[in-house]
């Protein structure tokens, strides 16, 4: 949304908010990359303030900050009478070739036209009076179409700011009317003449968002600085912000999970396939001992052979004497009584006895059991509160660390996402989880900043994301 100080003033609730000079709150959002209808919709965008790069500040329009495709998407979006564009320099010409290209040479000070006075000098932030364009370029738009109402002019009566009633949008010849070069103050308060211009202009554009644009340029007695109440209806106070909404429900149901982990050392050689079969038997016997004979469980193997090979029945050959194999059994949606046995330690002790009894030449050197939920990570992670996203550093405004991250396919639980990260070793530093989709985004590079999820982009699902950094 343009310069930092513009946004700070607009988001200051003393200026725009229930107790501000304008009772409607302004929330900024930045759209990265090409502008599309979907991105504008996902951002809940009402007013689009164009960005600008130095290459666009001269008379030839080179589409540096915004591509031709983005401009076309914005023009289509602005056909909705409740959508407003605030454009700068020659982008007005891209929207309607009835506008000439902006060119340098405006003469300070700037002042409102008779028509623009109803906005510039009678707005909620007070009278602006005369003010300056900053910078060395100081642009004008010499030719405007019949649909354009001149709001601000220079000393030679050349248009500086216009309202396009067809697009319901405002075009400005030089962005430096609304930057610190032109006189915007470096604070969140409205104090300078250019600050007041910014505040009054946004109050005017908010009125267009509410009511649509005026039908023509004859609106001097009707500055659209507030949303109007239809005739015959009593005026209503602005709606209060909605109460905070909790996190959305988990796409992957949250269930209790019991895990039993052992390390088996073999003193004699044995068939790998026989070892897998005997492990399954030992775990089944353990669950049966605790009166869970029909319990479903999964086994994972690590160490001397691939657990995937073991589960698919692939011929694995022989495990040599001295082999050490890690075995983990996982029970999803574990009964309460089984969770109790896991926490007491009796489950781990019993599996040790059963493995050593059923697998000849085996010794269980480590055993443990745990009971947790699948919305908790497996392993050592710093979990940040819901409503946070993982970022490379404070300057990272991308959503994928500039193409580095990837989404592990299919809905997953937090636990499953952490297990994917664990399996990658040093190739995974963190993961970002989205509750409403079960979305698991893996971060192969370090995450040095945790940001809040963008409320404008994800308004229907606040507190939906969480960042987990591996310790």
PDB file of C-alpha atoms in Angstrom, residues 238-407:
ATOM      1  CA  UNK A 238     -21.059   1.973  12.203  1.00  0.00           C
ATOM      2  CA  UNK A 239     -21.012  -1.704  13.020  1.00  0.00           C
ATOM      3  CA  UNK A 240     -18.666  -2.726  15.793  1.00  0.00           C
ATOM      4  CA  UNK A 241     -15.799  -5.041  14.830  1.00  0.00           C
ATOM      5  CA  UNK A 242     -16.831  -8.691  15.174  1.00  0.00           C
ATOM      6  CA  UNK A 243     -15.778 -10.604  18.255  1.00  0.00           C
ATOM      7  CA  UNK A 244     -12.557 -12.596  17.874  1.00  0.00           C
ATOM      8  CA  UNK A 245     -13.160 -15.877  16.099  1.00  0.00           C
ATOM      9  CA  UNK A 246     -11.397 -19.004  17.336  1.00  0.00           C
ATOM     10  CA  UNK A 247      -9.264 -21.182  15.114  1.00  0.00           C
ATOM     11  CA  UNK A 248     -11.219 -23.174  12.522  1.00  0.00           C
ATOM     12  CA  UNK A 249     -11.848 -26.890  13.074  1.00  0.00           C
ATOM     13  CA  UNK A 250      -9.042 -29.239  12.139  1.00  0.00           C
ATOM     14  CA  UNK A 251      -9.420 -30.725   8.654  1.00  0.00           C
ATOM     15  CA  UNK A 252      -7.666 -33.810  10.026  1.00  0.00           C
ATOM     16  CA  UNK A 253      -9.608 -34.896  13.157  1.00  0.00           C
ATOM     17  CA  UNK A 254      -7.704 -34.545  16.404  1.00  0.00           C
ATOM     18  CA  UNK A 255      -7.303 -37.936  18.086  1.00  0.00           C
ATOM     19  CA  UNK A 256      -5.243 -39.411  20.906  1.00  0.00           C
ATOM     20  CA  UNK A 257      -2.105 -41.229  19.753  1.00  0.00           C
ATOM     21  CA  UNK A 258      -0.130 -43.851  21.676  1.00  0.00           C
ATOM     22  CA  UNK A 259       3.400 -44.653  20.504  1.00  0.00           C
ATOM     23  CA  UNK A 260       5.654 -47.447  21.738  1.00  0.00           C
ATOM     24  CA  UNK A 261       9.289 -47.268  20.706  1.00  0.00           C
ATOM     25  CA  UNK A 262      11.931 -49.951  21.230  1.00  0.00           C
ATOM     26  CA  UNK A 263      15.470 -50.675  20.055  1.00  0.00           C
ATOM     27  CA  UNK A 264      16.181 -54.357  19.429  1.00  0.00           C
ATOM     28  CA  UNK A 265      19.724 -55.750  19.284  1.00  0.00           C
ATOM     29  CA  UNK A 266      20.154 -59.158  17.651  1.00  0.00           C
ATOM     30  CA  UNK A 267      22.723 -61.616  19.003  1.00  0.00           C
ATOM     31  CA  UNK A 268      22.141 -64.097  16.170  1.00  0.00           C
ATOM     32  CA  UNK A 269      21.393 -63.714  12.470  1.00  0.00           C
ATOM     33  CA  UNK A 270      17.756 -63.947  11.434  1.00  0.00           C
ATOM     34  CA  UNK A 271      15.542 -63.407   8.422  1.00  0.00           C
ATOM     35  CA  UNK A 272      14.337 -59.811   8.088  1.00  0.00           C
ATOM     36  CA  UNK A 273      10.890 -60.957   7.026  1.00  0.00           C
ATOM     37  CA  UNK A 274      10.689 -63.297  10.024  1.00  0.00           C
ATOM     38  CA  UNK A 275      11.770 -60.434  12.301  1.00  0.00           C
ATOM     39  CA  UNK A 276       8.958 -58.218  10.973  1.00  0.00           C
ATOM     40  CA  UNK A 277       6.386 -60.982  11.433  1.00  0.00           C
ATOM     41  CA  UNK A 278       7.531 -61.734  14.990  1.00  0.00           C
ATOM     42  CA  UNK A 279       7.451 -58.027  15.904  1.00  0.00           C
ATOM     43  CA  UNK A 280       3.847 -57.807  14.732  1.00  0.00           C
ATOM     44  CA  UNK A 281       3.007 -60.855  16.831  1.00  0.00           C
ATOM     45  CA  UNK A 282       4.748 -59.438  19.927  1.00  0.00           C
ATOM     46  CA  UNK A 283       2.914 -56.108  19.708  1.00  0.00           C
ATOM     47  CA  UNK A 284      -0.441 -57.814  19.081  1.00  0.00           C
ATOM     48  CA  UNK A 285       0.140 -59.999  22.156  1.00  0.00           C
ATOM     49  CA  UNK A 286       0.986 -56.907  24.223  1.00  0.00           C
ATOM     50  CA  UNK A 287      -2.221 -55.091  23.274  1.00  0.00           C
ATOM     51  CA  UNK A 288      -4.210 -58.286  23.888  1.00  0.00           C
ATOM     52  CA  UNK A 289      -2.700 -58.546  27.376  1.00  0.00           C
ATOM     53  CA  UNK A 290      -4.232 -55.135  28.155  1.00  0.00           C
ATOM     54  CA  UNK A 291      -7.594 -56.273  26.716  1.00  0.00           C
ATOM     55  CA  UNK A 292      -7.258 -54.574  23.323  1.00  0.00           C
ATOM     56  CA  UNK A 293      -7.101 -57.676  21.142  1.00  0.00           C
ATOM     57  CA  UNK A 294      -8.748 -56.022  18.114  1.00  0.00           C
ATOM     58  CA  UNK A 295      -6.702 -52.818  18.209  1.00  0.00           C
ATOM     59  CA  UNK A 296      -5.293 -51.560  14.900  1.00  0.00           C
ATOM     60  CA  UNK A 297      -1.704 -50.371  14.941  1.00  0.00           C
ATOM     61  CA  UNK A 298       1.056 -49.387  12.519  1.00  0.00           C
ATOM     62  CA  UNK A 299       4.702 -50.451  12.705  1.00  0.00           C
ATOM     63  CA  UNK A 300       7.708 -48.471  11.534  1.00  0.00           C
ATOM     64  CA  UNK A 301      11.227 -49.876  11.318  1.00  0.00           C
ATOM     65  CA  UNK A 302      14.498 -48.013  11.278  1.00  0.00           C
ATOM     66  CA  UNK A 303      18.143 -48.902  11.493  1.00  0.00           C
ATOM     67  CA  UNK A 304      19.270 -52.023   9.660  1.00  0.00           C
ATOM     68  CA  UNK A 305      16.546 -52.052   7.003  1.00  0.00           C
ATOM     69  CA  UNK A 306      13.798 -49.925   5.474  1.00  0.00           C
ATOM     70  CA  UNK A 307      10.515 -49.946   7.331  1.00  0.00           C
ATOM     71  CA  UNK A 308       8.774 -49.453   4.014  1.00  0.00           C
ATOM     72  CA  UNK A 309      10.253 -52.681   2.712  1.00  0.00           C
ATOM     73  CA  UNK A 310       9.144 -54.460   5.841  1.00  0.00           C
ATOM     74  CA  UNK A 311       5.550 -53.283   5.533  1.00  0.00           C
ATOM     75  CA  UNK A 312       5.242 -54.104   1.851  1.00  0.00           C
ATOM     76  CA  UNK A 313       6.616 -57.608   2.303  1.00  0.00           C
ATOM     77  CA  UNK A 314       9.577 -57.006  -0.011  1.00  0.00           C
ATOM     78  CA  UNK A 315      12.229 -59.687   0.376  1.00  0.00           C
ATOM     79  CA  UNK A 316      14.845 -58.164   2.665  1.00  0.00           C
ATOM     80  CA  UNK A 317      17.391 -60.888   3.140  1.00  0.00           C
ATOM     81  CA  UNK A 318      19.150 -61.613   6.431  1.00  0.00           C
ATOM     82  CA  UNK A 319      19.767 -59.422   9.466  1.00  0.00           C
ATOM     83  CA  UNK A 320      23.238 -60.066  10.798  1.00  0.00           C
ATOM     84  CA  UNK A 321      24.174 -60.677  14.420  1.00  0.00           C
ATOM     85  CA  UNK A 322      24.862 -57.340  16.091  1.00  0.00           C
ATOM     86  CA  UNK A 323      22.184 -55.541  14.065  1.00  0.00           C
ATOM     87  CA  UNK A 324      20.233 -52.844  15.910  1.00  0.00           C
ATOM     88  CA  UNK A 325      16.706 -52.114  14.729  1.00  0.00           C
ATOM     89  CA  UNK A 326      14.401 -49.362  15.874  1.00  0.00           C
ATOM     90  CA  UNK A 327      10.735 -50.352  16.004  1.00  0.00           C
ATOM     91  CA  UNK A 328       7.810 -47.986  16.622  1.00  0.00           C
ATOM     92  CA  UNK A 329       4.172 -48.970  16.993  1.00  0.00           C
ATOM     93  CA  UNK A 330       1.530 -46.253  16.669  1.00  0.00           C
ATOM     94  CA  UNK A 331      -2.117 -46.499  17.695  1.00  0.00           C
ATOM     95  CA  UNK A 332      -4.384 -43.702  16.442  1.00  0.00           C
ATOM     96  CA  UNK A 333      -7.566 -42.799  18.314  1.00  0.00           C
ATOM     97  CA  UNK A 334      -6.153 -44.684  21.278  1.00  0.00           C
ATOM     98  CA  UNK A 335      -8.587 -45.688  24.065  1.00  0.00           C
ATOM     99  CA  UNK A 336      -8.255 -43.888  27.392  1.00  0.00           C
ATOM    100  CA  UNK A 337      -7.203 -47.055  29.235  1.00  0.00           C
ATOM    101  CA  UNK A 338      -4.361 -47.659  26.759  1.00  0.00           C
ATOM    102  CA  UNK A 339      -3.163 -44.095  27.225  1.00  0.00           C
ATOM    103  CA  UNK A 340      -3.034 -44.703  30.980  1.00  0.00           C
ATOM    104  CA  UNK A 341      -0.903 -47.838  30.528  1.00  0.00           C
ATOM    105  CA  UNK A 342       1.441 -45.922  28.232  1.00  0.00           C
ATOM    106  CA  UNK A 343       1.921 -43.134  30.749  1.00  0.00           C
ATOM    107  CA  UNK A 344       2.464 -45.597  33.604  1.00  0.00           C
ATOM    108  CA  UNK A 345       5.256 -47.345  31.696  1.00  0.00           C
ATOM    109  CA  UNK A 346       3.612 -50.762  31.892  1.00  0.00           C
ATOM    110  CA  UNK A 347       3.009 -50.843  28.112  1.00  0.00           C
ATOM    111  CA  UNK A 348       6.714 -50.374  27.352  1.00  0.00           C
ATOM    112  CA  UNK A 349       7.759 -52.948  29.934  1.00  0.00           C
ATOM    113  CA  UNK A 350       5.358 -55.542  28.552  1.00  0.00           C
ATOM    114  CA  UNK A 351       6.477 -55.105  24.944  1.00  0.00           C
ATOM    115  CA  UNK A 352      10.097 -55.626  26.038  1.00  0.00           C
ATOM    116  CA  UNK A 353       9.153 -58.959  27.607  1.00  0.00           C
ATOM    117  CA  UNK A 354       7.083 -60.088  24.624  1.00  0.00           C
ATOM    118  CA  UNK A 355       9.698 -59.178  21.993  1.00  0.00           C
ATOM    119  CA  UNK A 356      12.480 -60.945  23.825  1.00  0.00           C
ATOM    120  CA  UNK A 357      10.192 -63.943  24.305  1.00  0.00           C
ATOM    121  CA  UNK A 358       9.045 -64.213  20.685  1.00  0.00           C
ATOM    122  CA  UNK A 359      12.237 -63.252  18.801  1.00  0.00           C
ATOM    123  CA  UNK A 360      15.080 -65.648  19.438  1.00  0.00           C
ATOM    124  CA  UNK A 361      18.426 -63.974  20.082  1.00  0.00           C
ATOM    125  CA  UNK A 362      16.887 -60.535  20.638  1.00  0.00           C
ATOM    126  CA  UNK A 363      17.618 -58.021  23.384  1.00  0.00           C
ATOM    127  CA  UNK A 364      15.559 -54.874  23.876  1.00  0.00           C
ATOM    128  CA  UNK A 365      18.084 -52.188  24.878  1.00  0.00           C
ATOM    129  CA  UNK A 366      15.629 -49.257  24.973  1.00  0.00           C
ATOM    130  CA  UNK A 367      11.875 -49.025  25.415  1.00  0.00           C
ATOM    131  CA  UNK A 368       9.428 -46.154  25.935  1.00  0.00           C
ATOM    132  CA  UNK A 369       5.762 -45.339  25.447  1.00  0.00           C
ATOM    133  CA  UNK A 370       3.923 -42.041  25.139  1.00  0.00           C
ATOM    134  CA  UNK A 371       0.383 -40.775  24.893  1.00  0.00           C
ATOM    135  CA  UNK A 372      -0.314 -37.502  23.097  1.00  0.00           C
ATOM    136  CA  UNK A 373      -2.609 -36.030  20.439  1.00  0.00           C
ATOM    137  CA  UNK A 374      -1.946 -35.821  16.724  1.00  0.00           C
ATOM    138  CA  UNK A 375      -2.190 -32.024  16.856  1.00  0.00           C
ATOM    139  CA  UNK A 376       1.151 -32.008  18.683  1.00  0.00           C
ATOM    140  CA  UNK A 377       4.503 -32.359  16.892  1.00  0.00           C
ATOM    141  CA  UNK A 378       6.696 -35.420  17.266  1.00  0.00           C
ATOM    142  CA  UNK A 379      10.172 -34.328  18.248  1.00  0.00           C
ATOM    143  CA  UNK A 380      11.720 -31.155  19.583  1.00  0.00           C
ATOM    144  CA  UNK A 381       9.989 -28.116  18.087  1.00  0.00           C
ATOM    145  CA  UNK A 382       9.280 -24.559  19.160  1.00  0.00           C
ATOM    146  CA  UNK A 383       5.558 -24.206  18.473  1.00  0.00           C
ATOM    147  CA  UNK A 384       4.310 -20.647  17.957  1.00  0.00           C
ATOM    148  CA  UNK A 385       0.699 -19.725  18.623  1.00  0.00           C
ATOM    149  CA  UNK A 386      -2.010 -20.155  16.028  1.00  0.00           C
ATOM    150  CA  UNK A 387      -2.238 -17.221  13.668  1.00  0.00           C
ATOM    151  CA  UNK A 388       1.501 -17.221  12.859  1.00  0.00           C
ATOM    152  CA  UNK A 389       3.433 -18.006   9.687  1.00  0.00           C
ATOM    153  CA  UNK A 390       7.078 -18.954   9.076  1.00  0.00           C
ATOM    154  CA  UNK A 391       9.293 -16.423   7.292  1.00  0.00           C
ATOM    155  CA  UNK A 392      12.967 -16.415   6.330  1.00  0.00           C
ATOM    156  CA  UNK A 393      13.521 -13.010   7.967  1.00  0.00           C
ATOM    157  CA  UNK A 394      11.650  -9.773   8.627  1.00  0.00           C
ATOM    158  CA  UNK A 395      12.048  -8.655   5.016  1.00  0.00           C
ATOM    159  CA  UNK A 396      10.472 -11.831   3.622  1.00  0.00           C
ATOM    160  CA  UNK A 397       6.967 -11.003   2.383  1.00  0.00           C
ATOM    161  CA  UNK A 398       6.665 -14.051   0.125  1.00  0.00           C
ATOM    162  CA  UNK A 399       4.462 -16.977   1.085  1.00  0.00           C
ATOM    163  CA  UNK A 400       6.971 -19.685   0.094  1.00  0.00           C
ATOM    164  CA  UNK A 401      10.412 -18.275   1.011  1.00  0.00           C
ATOM    165  CA  UNK A 402      10.786 -17.204  -2.619  1.00  0.00           C
ATOM    166  CA  UNK A 403      10.037 -20.627  -4.064  1.00  0.00           C
ATOM    167  CA  UNK A 404      12.056 -22.683  -1.581  1.00  0.00           C
ATOM    168  CA  UNK A 405       9.311 -24.295   0.520  1.00  0.00           C
ATOM    169  CA  UNK A 406       7.035 -27.102  -0.617  1.00  0.00           C
ATOM    170  CA  UNK A 407       3.730 -28.576   0.496  1.00  0.00           C
TER     171      UNK A 407
END
